mmCIF file of C-alpha atoms and ligand atoms in Angstrom:
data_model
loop_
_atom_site.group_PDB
_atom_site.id
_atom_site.type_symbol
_atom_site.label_atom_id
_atom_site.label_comp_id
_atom_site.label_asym_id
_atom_site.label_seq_id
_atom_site.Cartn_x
_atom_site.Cartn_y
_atom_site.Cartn_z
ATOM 1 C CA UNK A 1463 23.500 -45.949 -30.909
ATOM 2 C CA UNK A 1464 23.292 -43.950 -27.654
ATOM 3 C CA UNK A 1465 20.395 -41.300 -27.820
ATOM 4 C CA UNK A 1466 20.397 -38.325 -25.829
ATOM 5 C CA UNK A 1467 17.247 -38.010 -24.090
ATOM 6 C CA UNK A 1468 16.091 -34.677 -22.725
ATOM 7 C CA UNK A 1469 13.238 -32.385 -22.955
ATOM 8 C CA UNK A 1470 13.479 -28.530 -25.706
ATOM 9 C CA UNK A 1471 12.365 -26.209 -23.165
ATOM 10 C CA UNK A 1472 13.803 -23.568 -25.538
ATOM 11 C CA UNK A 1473 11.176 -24.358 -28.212
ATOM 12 C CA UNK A 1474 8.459 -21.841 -26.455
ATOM 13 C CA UNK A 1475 10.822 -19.212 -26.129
ATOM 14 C CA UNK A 1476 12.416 -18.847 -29.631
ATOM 15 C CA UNK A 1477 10.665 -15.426 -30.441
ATOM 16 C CA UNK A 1478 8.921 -12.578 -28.674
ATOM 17 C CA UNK A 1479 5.389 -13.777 -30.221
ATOM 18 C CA UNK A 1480 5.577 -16.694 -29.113
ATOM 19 C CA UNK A 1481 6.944 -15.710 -25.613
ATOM 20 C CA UNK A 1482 3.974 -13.462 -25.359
ATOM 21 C CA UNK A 1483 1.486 -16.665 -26.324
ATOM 22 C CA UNK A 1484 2.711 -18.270 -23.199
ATOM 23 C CA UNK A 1485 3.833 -15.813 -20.681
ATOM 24 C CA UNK A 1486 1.747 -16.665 -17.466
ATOM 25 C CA UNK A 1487 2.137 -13.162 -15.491
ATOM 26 C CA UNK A 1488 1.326 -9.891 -16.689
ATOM 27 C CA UNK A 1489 0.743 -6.257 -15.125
ATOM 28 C CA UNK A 1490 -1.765 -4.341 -16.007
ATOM 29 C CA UNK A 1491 -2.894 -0.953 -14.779
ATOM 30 C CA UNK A 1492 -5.998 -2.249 -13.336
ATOM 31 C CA UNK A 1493 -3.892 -4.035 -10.931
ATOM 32 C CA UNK A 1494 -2.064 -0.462 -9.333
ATOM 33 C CA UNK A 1495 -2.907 1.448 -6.127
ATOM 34 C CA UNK A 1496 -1.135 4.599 -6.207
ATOM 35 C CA UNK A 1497 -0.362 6.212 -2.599
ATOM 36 C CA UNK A 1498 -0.521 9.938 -1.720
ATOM 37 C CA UNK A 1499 0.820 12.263 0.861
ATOM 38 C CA UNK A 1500 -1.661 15.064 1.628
ATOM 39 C CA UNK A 1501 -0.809 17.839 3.839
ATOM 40 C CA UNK A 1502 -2.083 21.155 4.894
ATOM 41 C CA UNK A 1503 -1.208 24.603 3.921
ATOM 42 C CA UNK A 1504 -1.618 25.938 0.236
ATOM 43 C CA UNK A 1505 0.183 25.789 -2.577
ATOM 44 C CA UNK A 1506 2.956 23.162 -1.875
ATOM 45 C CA UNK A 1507 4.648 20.535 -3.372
ATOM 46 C CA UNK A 1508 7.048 19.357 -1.097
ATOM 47 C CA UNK A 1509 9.726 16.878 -2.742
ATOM 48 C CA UNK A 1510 10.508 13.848 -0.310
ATOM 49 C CA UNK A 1511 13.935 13.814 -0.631
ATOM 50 C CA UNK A 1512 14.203 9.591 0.175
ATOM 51 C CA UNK A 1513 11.592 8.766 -2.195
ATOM 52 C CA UNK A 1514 12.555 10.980 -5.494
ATOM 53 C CA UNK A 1515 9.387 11.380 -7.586
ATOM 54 C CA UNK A 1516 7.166 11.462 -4.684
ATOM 55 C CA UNK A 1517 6.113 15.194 -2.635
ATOM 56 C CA UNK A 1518 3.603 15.855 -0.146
ATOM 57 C CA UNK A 1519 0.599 17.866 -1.388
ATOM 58 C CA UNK A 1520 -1.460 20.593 -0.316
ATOM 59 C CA UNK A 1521 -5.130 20.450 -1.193
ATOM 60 C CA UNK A 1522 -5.554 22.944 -3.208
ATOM 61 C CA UNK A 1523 -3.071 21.524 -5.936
ATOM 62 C CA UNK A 1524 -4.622 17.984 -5.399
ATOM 63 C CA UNK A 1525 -6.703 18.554 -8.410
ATOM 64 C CA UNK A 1526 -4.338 19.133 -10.472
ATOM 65 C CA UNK A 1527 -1.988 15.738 -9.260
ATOM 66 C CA UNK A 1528 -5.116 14.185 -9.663
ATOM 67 C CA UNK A 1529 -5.849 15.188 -13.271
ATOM 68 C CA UNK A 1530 -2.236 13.459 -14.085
ATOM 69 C CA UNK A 1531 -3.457 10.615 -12.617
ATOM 70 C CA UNK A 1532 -6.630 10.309 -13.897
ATOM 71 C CA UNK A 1533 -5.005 10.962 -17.671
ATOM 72 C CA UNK A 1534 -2.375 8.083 -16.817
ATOM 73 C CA UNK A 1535 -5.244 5.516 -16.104
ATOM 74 C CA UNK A 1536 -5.062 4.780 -12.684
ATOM 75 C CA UNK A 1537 -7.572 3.848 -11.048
ATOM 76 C CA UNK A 1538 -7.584 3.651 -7.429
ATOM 77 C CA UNK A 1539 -5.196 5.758 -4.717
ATOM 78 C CA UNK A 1540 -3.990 5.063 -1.320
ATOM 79 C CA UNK A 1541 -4.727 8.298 0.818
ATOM 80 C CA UNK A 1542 -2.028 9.377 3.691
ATOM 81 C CA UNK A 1543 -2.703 12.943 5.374
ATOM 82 C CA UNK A 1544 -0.397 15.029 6.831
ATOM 83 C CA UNK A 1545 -2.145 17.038 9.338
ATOM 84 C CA UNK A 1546 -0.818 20.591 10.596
ATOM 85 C CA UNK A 1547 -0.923 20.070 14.749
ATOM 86 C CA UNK A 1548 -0.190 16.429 16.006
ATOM 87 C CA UNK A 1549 -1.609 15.759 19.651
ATOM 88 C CA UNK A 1550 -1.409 12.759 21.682
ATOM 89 C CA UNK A 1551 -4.432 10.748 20.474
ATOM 90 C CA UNK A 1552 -4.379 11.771 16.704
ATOM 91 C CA UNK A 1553 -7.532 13.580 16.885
ATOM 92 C CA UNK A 1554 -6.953 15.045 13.125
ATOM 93 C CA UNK A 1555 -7.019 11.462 12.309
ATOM 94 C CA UNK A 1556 -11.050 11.625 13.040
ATOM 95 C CA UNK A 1557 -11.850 15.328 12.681
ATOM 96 C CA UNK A 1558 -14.486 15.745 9.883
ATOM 97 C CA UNK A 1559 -12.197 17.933 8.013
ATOM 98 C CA UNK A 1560 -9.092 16.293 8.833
ATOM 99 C CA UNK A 1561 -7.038 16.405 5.688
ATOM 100 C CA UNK A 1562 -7.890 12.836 4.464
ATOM 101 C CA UNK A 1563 -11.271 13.333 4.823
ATOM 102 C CA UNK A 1564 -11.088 16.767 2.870
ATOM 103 C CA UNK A 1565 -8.995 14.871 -0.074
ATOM 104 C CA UNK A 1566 -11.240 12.859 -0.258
ATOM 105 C CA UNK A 1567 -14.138 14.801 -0.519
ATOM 106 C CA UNK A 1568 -11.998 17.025 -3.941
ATOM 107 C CA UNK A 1569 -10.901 13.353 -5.700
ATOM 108 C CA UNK A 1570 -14.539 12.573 -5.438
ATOM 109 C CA UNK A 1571 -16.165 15.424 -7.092
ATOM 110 C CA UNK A 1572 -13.497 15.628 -9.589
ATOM 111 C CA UNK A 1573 -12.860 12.027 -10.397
ATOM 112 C CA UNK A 1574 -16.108 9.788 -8.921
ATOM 113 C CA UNK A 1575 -14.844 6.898 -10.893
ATOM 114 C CA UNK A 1576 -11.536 6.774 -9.114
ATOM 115 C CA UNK A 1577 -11.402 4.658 -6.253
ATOM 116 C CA UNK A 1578 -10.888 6.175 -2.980
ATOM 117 C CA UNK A 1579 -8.526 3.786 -0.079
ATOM 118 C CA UNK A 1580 -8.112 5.710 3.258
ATOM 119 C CA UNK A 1581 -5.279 4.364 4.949
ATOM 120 C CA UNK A 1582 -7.175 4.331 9.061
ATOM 121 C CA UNK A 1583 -3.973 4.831 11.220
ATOM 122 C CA UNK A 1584 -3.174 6.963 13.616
ATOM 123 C CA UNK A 1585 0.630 7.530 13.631
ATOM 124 C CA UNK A 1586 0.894 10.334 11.052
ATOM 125 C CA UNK A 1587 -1.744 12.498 13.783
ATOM 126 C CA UNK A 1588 0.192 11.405 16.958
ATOM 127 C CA UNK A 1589 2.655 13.404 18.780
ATOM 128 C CA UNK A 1590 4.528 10.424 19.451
ATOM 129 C CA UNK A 1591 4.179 8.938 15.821
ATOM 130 C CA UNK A 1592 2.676 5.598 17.541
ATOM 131 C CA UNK A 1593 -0.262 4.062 15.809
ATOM 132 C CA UNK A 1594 -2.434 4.150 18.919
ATOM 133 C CA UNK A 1595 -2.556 5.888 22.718
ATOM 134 C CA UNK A 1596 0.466 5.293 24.775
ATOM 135 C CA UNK A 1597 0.225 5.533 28.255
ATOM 136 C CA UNK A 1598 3.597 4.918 30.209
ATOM 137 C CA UNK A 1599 5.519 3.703 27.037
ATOM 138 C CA UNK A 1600 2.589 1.340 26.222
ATOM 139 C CA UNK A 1601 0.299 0.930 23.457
ATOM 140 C CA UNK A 1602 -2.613 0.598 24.107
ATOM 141 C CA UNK A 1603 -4.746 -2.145 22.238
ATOM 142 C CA UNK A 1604 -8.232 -1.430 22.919
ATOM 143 C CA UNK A 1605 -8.268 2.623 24.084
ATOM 144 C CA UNK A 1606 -7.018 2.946 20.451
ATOM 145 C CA UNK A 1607 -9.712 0.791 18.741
ATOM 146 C CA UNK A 1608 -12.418 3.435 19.205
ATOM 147 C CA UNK A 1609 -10.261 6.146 17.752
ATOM 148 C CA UNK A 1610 -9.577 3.858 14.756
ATOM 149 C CA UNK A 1611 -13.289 3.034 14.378
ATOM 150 C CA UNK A 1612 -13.834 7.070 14.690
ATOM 151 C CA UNK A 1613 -11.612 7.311 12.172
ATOM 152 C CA UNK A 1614 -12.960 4.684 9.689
ATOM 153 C CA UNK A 1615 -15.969 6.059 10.239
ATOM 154 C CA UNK A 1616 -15.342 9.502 9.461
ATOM 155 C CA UNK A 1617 -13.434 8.419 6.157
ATOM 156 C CA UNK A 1618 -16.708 6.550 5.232
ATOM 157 C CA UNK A 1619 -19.007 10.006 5.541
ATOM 158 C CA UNK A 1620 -16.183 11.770 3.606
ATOM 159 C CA UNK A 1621 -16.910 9.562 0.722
ATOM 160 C CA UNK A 1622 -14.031 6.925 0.538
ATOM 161 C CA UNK A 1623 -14.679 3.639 -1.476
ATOM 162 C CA UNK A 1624 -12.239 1.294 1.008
ATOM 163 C CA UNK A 1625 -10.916 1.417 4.274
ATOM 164 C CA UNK A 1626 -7.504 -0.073 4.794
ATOM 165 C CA UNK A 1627 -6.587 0.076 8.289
ATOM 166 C CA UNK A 1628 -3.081 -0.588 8.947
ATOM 167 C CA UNK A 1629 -2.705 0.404 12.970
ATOM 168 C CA UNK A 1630 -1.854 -3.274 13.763
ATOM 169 C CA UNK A 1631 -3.589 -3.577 16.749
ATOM 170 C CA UNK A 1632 -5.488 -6.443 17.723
ATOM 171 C CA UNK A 1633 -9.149 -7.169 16.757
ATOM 172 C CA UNK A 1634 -9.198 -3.627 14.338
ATOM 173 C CA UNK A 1635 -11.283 -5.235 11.436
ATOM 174 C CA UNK A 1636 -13.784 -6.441 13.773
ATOM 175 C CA UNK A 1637 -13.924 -3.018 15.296
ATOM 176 C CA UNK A 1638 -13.987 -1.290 12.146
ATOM 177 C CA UNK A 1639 -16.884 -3.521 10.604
ATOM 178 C CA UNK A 1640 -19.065 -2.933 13.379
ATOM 179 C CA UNK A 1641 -18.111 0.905 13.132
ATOM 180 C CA UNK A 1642 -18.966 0.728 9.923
ATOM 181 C CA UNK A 1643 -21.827 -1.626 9.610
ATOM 182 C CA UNK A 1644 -23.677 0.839 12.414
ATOM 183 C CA UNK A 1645 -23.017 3.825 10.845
ATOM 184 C CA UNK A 1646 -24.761 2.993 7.916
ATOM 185 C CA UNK A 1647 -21.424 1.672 5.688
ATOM 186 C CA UNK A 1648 -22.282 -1.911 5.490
ATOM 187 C CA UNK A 1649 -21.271 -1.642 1.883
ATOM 188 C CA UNK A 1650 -17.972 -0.307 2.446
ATOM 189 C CA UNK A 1651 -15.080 -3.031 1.870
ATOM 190 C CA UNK A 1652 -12.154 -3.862 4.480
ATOM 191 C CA UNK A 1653 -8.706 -4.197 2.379
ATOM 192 C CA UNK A 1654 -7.122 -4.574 6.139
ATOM 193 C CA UNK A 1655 -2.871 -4.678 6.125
ATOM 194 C CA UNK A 1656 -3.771 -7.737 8.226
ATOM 195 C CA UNK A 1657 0.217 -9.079 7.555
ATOM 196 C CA UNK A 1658 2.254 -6.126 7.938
ATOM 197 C CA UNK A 1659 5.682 -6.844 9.390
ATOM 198 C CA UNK A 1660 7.856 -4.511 11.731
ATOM 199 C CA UNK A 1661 9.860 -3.934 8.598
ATOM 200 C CA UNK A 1662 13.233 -1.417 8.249
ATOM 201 C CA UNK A 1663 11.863 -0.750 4.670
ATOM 202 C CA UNK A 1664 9.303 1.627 5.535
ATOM 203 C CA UNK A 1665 11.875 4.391 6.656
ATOM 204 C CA UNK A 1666 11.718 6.433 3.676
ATOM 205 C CA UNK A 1667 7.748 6.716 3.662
ATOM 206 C CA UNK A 1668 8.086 8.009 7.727
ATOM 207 C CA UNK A 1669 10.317 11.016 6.007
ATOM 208 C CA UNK A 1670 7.112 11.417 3.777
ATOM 209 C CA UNK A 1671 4.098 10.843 6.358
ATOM 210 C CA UNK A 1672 6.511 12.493 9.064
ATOM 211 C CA UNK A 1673 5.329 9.545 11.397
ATOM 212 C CA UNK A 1674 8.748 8.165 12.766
ATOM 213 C CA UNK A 1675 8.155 7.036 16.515
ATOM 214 C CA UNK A 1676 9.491 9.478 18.793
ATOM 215 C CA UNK A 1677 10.718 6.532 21.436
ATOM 216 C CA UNK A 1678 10.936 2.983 20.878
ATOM 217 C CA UNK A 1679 9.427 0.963 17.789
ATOM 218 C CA UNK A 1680 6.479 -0.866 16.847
ATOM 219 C CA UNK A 1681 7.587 -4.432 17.275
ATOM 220 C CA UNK A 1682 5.054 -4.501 19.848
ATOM 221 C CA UNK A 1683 2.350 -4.798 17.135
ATOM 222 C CA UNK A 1684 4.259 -5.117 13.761
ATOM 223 C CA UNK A 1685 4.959 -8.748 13.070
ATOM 224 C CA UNK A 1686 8.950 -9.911 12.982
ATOM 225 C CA UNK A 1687 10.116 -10.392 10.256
ATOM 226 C CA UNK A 1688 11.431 -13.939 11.103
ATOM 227 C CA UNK A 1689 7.909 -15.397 11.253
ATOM 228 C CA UNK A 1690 5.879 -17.252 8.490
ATOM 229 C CA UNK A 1691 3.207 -19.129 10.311
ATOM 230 C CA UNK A 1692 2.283 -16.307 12.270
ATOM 231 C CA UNK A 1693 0.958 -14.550 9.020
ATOM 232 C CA UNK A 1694 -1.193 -16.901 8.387
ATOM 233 C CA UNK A 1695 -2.507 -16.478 12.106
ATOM 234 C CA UNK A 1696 -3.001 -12.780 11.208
ATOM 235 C CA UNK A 1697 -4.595 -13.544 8.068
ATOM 236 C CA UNK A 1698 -7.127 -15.956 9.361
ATOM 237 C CA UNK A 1699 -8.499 -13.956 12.354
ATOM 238 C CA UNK A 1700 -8.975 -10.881 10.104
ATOM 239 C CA UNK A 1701 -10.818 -13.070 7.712
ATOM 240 C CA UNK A 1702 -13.288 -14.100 10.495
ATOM 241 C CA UNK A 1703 -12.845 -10.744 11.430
ATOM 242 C CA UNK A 1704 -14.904 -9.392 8.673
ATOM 243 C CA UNK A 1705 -11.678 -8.333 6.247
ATOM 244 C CA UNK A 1706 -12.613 -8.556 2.663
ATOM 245 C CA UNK A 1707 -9.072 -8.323 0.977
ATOM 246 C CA UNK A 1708 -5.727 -9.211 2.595
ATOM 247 C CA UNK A 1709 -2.419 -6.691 2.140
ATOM 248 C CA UNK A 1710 1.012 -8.402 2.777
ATOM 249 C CA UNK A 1711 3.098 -5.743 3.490
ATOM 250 C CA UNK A 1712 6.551 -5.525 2.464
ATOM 251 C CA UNK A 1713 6.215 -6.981 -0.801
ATOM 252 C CA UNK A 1714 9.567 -7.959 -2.488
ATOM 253 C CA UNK A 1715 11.461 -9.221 1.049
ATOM 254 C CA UNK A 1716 7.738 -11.371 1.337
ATOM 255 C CA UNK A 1717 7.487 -12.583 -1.928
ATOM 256 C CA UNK A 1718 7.361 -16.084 0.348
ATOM 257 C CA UNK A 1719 4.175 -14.598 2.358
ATOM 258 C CA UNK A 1720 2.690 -13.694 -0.434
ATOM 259 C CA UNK A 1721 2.484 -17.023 -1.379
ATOM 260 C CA UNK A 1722 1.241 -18.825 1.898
ATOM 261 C CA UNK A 1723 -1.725 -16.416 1.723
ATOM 262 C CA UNK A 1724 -2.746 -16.517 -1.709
ATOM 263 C CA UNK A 1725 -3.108 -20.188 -1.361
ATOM 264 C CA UNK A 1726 -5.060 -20.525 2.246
ATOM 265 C CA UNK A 1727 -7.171 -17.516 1.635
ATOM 266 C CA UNK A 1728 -9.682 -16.734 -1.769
ATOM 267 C CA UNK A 1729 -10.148 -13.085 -1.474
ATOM 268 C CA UNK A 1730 -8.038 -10.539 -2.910
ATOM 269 C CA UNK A 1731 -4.609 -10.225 -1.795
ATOM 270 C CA UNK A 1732 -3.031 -7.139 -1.949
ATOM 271 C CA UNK A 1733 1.080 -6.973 -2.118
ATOM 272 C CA UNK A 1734 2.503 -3.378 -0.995
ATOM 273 C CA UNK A 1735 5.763 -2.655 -2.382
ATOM 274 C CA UNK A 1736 6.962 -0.200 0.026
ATOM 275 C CA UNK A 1737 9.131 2.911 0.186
ATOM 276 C CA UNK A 1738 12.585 1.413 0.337
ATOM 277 C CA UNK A 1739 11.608 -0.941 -2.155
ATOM 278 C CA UNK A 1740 11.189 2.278 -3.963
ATOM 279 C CA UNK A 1741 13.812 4.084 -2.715
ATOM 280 C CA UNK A 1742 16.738 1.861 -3.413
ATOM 281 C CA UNK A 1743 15.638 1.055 -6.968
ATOM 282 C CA UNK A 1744 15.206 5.276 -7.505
ATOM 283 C CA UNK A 1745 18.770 5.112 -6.029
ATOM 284 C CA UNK A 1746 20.558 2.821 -7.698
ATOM 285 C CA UNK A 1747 18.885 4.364 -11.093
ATOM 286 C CA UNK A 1748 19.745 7.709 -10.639
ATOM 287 C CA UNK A 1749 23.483 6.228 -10.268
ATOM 288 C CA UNK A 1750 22.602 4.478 -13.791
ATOM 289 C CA UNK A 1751 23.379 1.413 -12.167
ATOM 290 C CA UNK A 1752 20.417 -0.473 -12.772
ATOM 291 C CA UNK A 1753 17.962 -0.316 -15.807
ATOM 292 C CA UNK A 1754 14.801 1.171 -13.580
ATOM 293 C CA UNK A 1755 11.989 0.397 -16.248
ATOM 294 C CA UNK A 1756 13.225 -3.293 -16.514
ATOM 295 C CA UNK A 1757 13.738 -3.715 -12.599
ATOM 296 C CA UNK A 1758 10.442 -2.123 -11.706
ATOM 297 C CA UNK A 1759 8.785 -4.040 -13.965
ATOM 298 C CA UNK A 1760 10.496 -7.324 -12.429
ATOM 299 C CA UNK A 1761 10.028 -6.331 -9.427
ATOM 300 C CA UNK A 1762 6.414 -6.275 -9.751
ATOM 301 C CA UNK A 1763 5.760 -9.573 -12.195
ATOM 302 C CA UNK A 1764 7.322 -11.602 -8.799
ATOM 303 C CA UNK A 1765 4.744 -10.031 -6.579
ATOM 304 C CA UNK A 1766 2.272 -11.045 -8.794
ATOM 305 C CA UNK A 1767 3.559 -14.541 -9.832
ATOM 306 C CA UNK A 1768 3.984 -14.831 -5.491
ATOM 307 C CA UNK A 1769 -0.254 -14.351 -5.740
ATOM 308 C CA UNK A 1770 -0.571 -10.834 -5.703
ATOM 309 C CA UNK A 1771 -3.905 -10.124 -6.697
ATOM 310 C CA UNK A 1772 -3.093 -5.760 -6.991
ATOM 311 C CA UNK A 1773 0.037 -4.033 -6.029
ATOM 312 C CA UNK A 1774 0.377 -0.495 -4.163
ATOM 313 C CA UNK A 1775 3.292 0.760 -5.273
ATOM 314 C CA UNK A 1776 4.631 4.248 -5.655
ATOM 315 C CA UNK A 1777 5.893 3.167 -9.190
ATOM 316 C CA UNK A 1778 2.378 3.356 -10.677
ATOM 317 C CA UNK A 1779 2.552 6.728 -12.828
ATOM 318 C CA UNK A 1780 6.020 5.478 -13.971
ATOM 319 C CA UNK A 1781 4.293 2.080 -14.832
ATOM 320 C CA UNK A 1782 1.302 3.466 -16.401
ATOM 321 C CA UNK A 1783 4.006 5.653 -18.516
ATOM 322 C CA UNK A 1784 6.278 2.525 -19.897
ATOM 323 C CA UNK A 1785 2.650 0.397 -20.680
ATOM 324 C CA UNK A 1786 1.339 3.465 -22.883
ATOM 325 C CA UNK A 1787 4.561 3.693 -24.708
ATOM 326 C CA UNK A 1788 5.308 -0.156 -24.753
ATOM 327 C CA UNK A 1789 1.823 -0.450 -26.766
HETATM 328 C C1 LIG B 1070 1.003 3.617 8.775
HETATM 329 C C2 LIG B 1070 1.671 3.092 7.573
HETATM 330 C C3 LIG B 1070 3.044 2.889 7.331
HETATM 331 C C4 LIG B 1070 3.161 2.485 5.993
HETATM 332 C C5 LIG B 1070 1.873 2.435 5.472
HETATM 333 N N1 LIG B 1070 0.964 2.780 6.476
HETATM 334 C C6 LIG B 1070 4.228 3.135 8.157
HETATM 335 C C7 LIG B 1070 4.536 2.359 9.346
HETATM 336 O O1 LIG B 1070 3.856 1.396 9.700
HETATM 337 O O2 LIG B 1070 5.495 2.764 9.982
HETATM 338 C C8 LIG B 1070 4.456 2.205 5.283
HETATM 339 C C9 LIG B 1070 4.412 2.338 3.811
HETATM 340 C C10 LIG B 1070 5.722 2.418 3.111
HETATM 341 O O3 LIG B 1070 6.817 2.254 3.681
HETATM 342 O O4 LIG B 1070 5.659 2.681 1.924
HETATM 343 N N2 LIG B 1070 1.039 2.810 9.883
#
């Protein structure tokens, strides 16, 4: 007689106990950065129409966002300011009371235990919406270093817990150590967006940060999308650079990326699933097209199978919600 030969795959996978026993991948809420959107002005909470869920926040009703937050469980958020006057360098980017800075300063008398990541860029403070000085159309690599490391550094006295620069220009984590390191903030970590592509995905967050580019784009120091090795060019010179975690940045188009870094690099990697990952899963849920707990929630298991080590993701309270009443 003529066996069959083949292997029961199906025998770990016959009930949800045992499914649980073996499952490889899970998210917990330790593993969420939530971003914010401060901005100036009092008592406003200003809905961003392309990311539903999400508003801009004036400082005075930060405490109150924050005491959600804080009851949800999450742990660490992603700061973005929104100042009142842009100029052409992005001065409110460094001022000591620039918005960030003053966030910062309420979160950590409220909440000390909450970890504080300032997001060092200068395109929401621009008048341009670049991420450094233009001159003539350009811009400029190292002019715009110093105002980054002015930045960082004036985040650090504030009382953040990371620095995440995400400018993209050239030799920034090196700056920013030494910035850092001479200021006194040795301690201070480096979670640098080290791979973050020149990606169509982050239109609904420039509604939110009001930071579109008034001319041009920022393929000049984003990375195209087409490329895989040079990521892992990026990553390795902000390792040596002084970076202490890695962000790959879109997450779900990168899942790929993700991968290549997790395996060449052992520090944290960070995956950022970004506002039109958001954006067209809100979307298509509000259409009741999709089922939004299950997709969010698939969504973020493949950034973390990929090698995500923590996800930023504007889905956090949402997640923290379905975990509490999944328990
Ligand atoms: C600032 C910055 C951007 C994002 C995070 N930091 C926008 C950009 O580079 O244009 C995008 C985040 C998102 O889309 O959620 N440079």
């Amino acid at each position: 007689m003529n066996e069959l030969q083949f292997t029961r795959h199906r025998r770990l996978r016959q009930n949800s106990t045992l499914r649980d026993l073996v499952r490889e991948t899970h998210i917990l809420i330790d593993d969420l950065i939530y971003p914010l959107f401060v901005t100036f002005g009092t008592n406003k909470r200003q809905p961003v129409p392309s990311m539903p869920g999400i508003d801009q926040i004036s400082l005075d009703l930060l405490k109150e966002e924050m005491d959600d937050i804080n009851s949800l469980g999450i742990k660490a958020v992603l700061l973005f300011g929104i100042p009142e006057k842009k100029d052409s360098c992005g001065s409110g980017a460094y001022h000591d009371h620039g918005i960030v800075q003053e966030a910062t300063r309420i979160i950590k008398s409220e909440y000390p235990h909450i970890l504080v990541i300032a997001d060092t860029c200068l395109c929401e403070y621009t008048d341009h919406g670049h991420c450094g000085v233009v001159d003539n159309g350009d811009v400029l690599n190292d002019e715009s270093l110093d105002l980054l490391v002015k930045t960082a550094v004036s985040q650090a006295q504030a009382g953040a817990d990371i620095i995440a620069p995400s400018n993209m220009m050239d030799g920034f984590t090196t700056a920013i150590r030494h910035g850092l390191d001479d200021a006194g903030f040795s301690h201070l970590p480096l979670m640098s967006y080290a791979v973050k592509y020149a990606s169509s995905f982050y239109g609904p967050f420039r509604d939110a940060a009001e930071s579109t580019p008034q001319f041009g784009d920022r393929k000049t120091y984003q990375m195209d999308p087409a490329n895989r090795l040079e990521a892992l060019r990026e990553a390795q010179s902000d390792v040596e650079e002084g970076a202490d975690m890695l962000i790959v940045k879109p997450g779900m188009p990168y899942l790929d990326i993700i991968r290549d870094v997790r395996n060449e690099f052992p520090i944290p990697i960070i995956a950022y699933n970004v506002s039109g990952e958001y954006s067209m899963v809100k979307a298509a849920a509000q259409n009741g097209w999709i089922d939004e707990e299950k997709i969010v929630m698939e969504m973020l298991i493949g950034m973390k199978r990929a090698g995500a080590t923590m996800i930023i993701t504007y889905f956090a309270k949402d997640v923290a919600k379905w975990l509490r009443n999944g328990k």
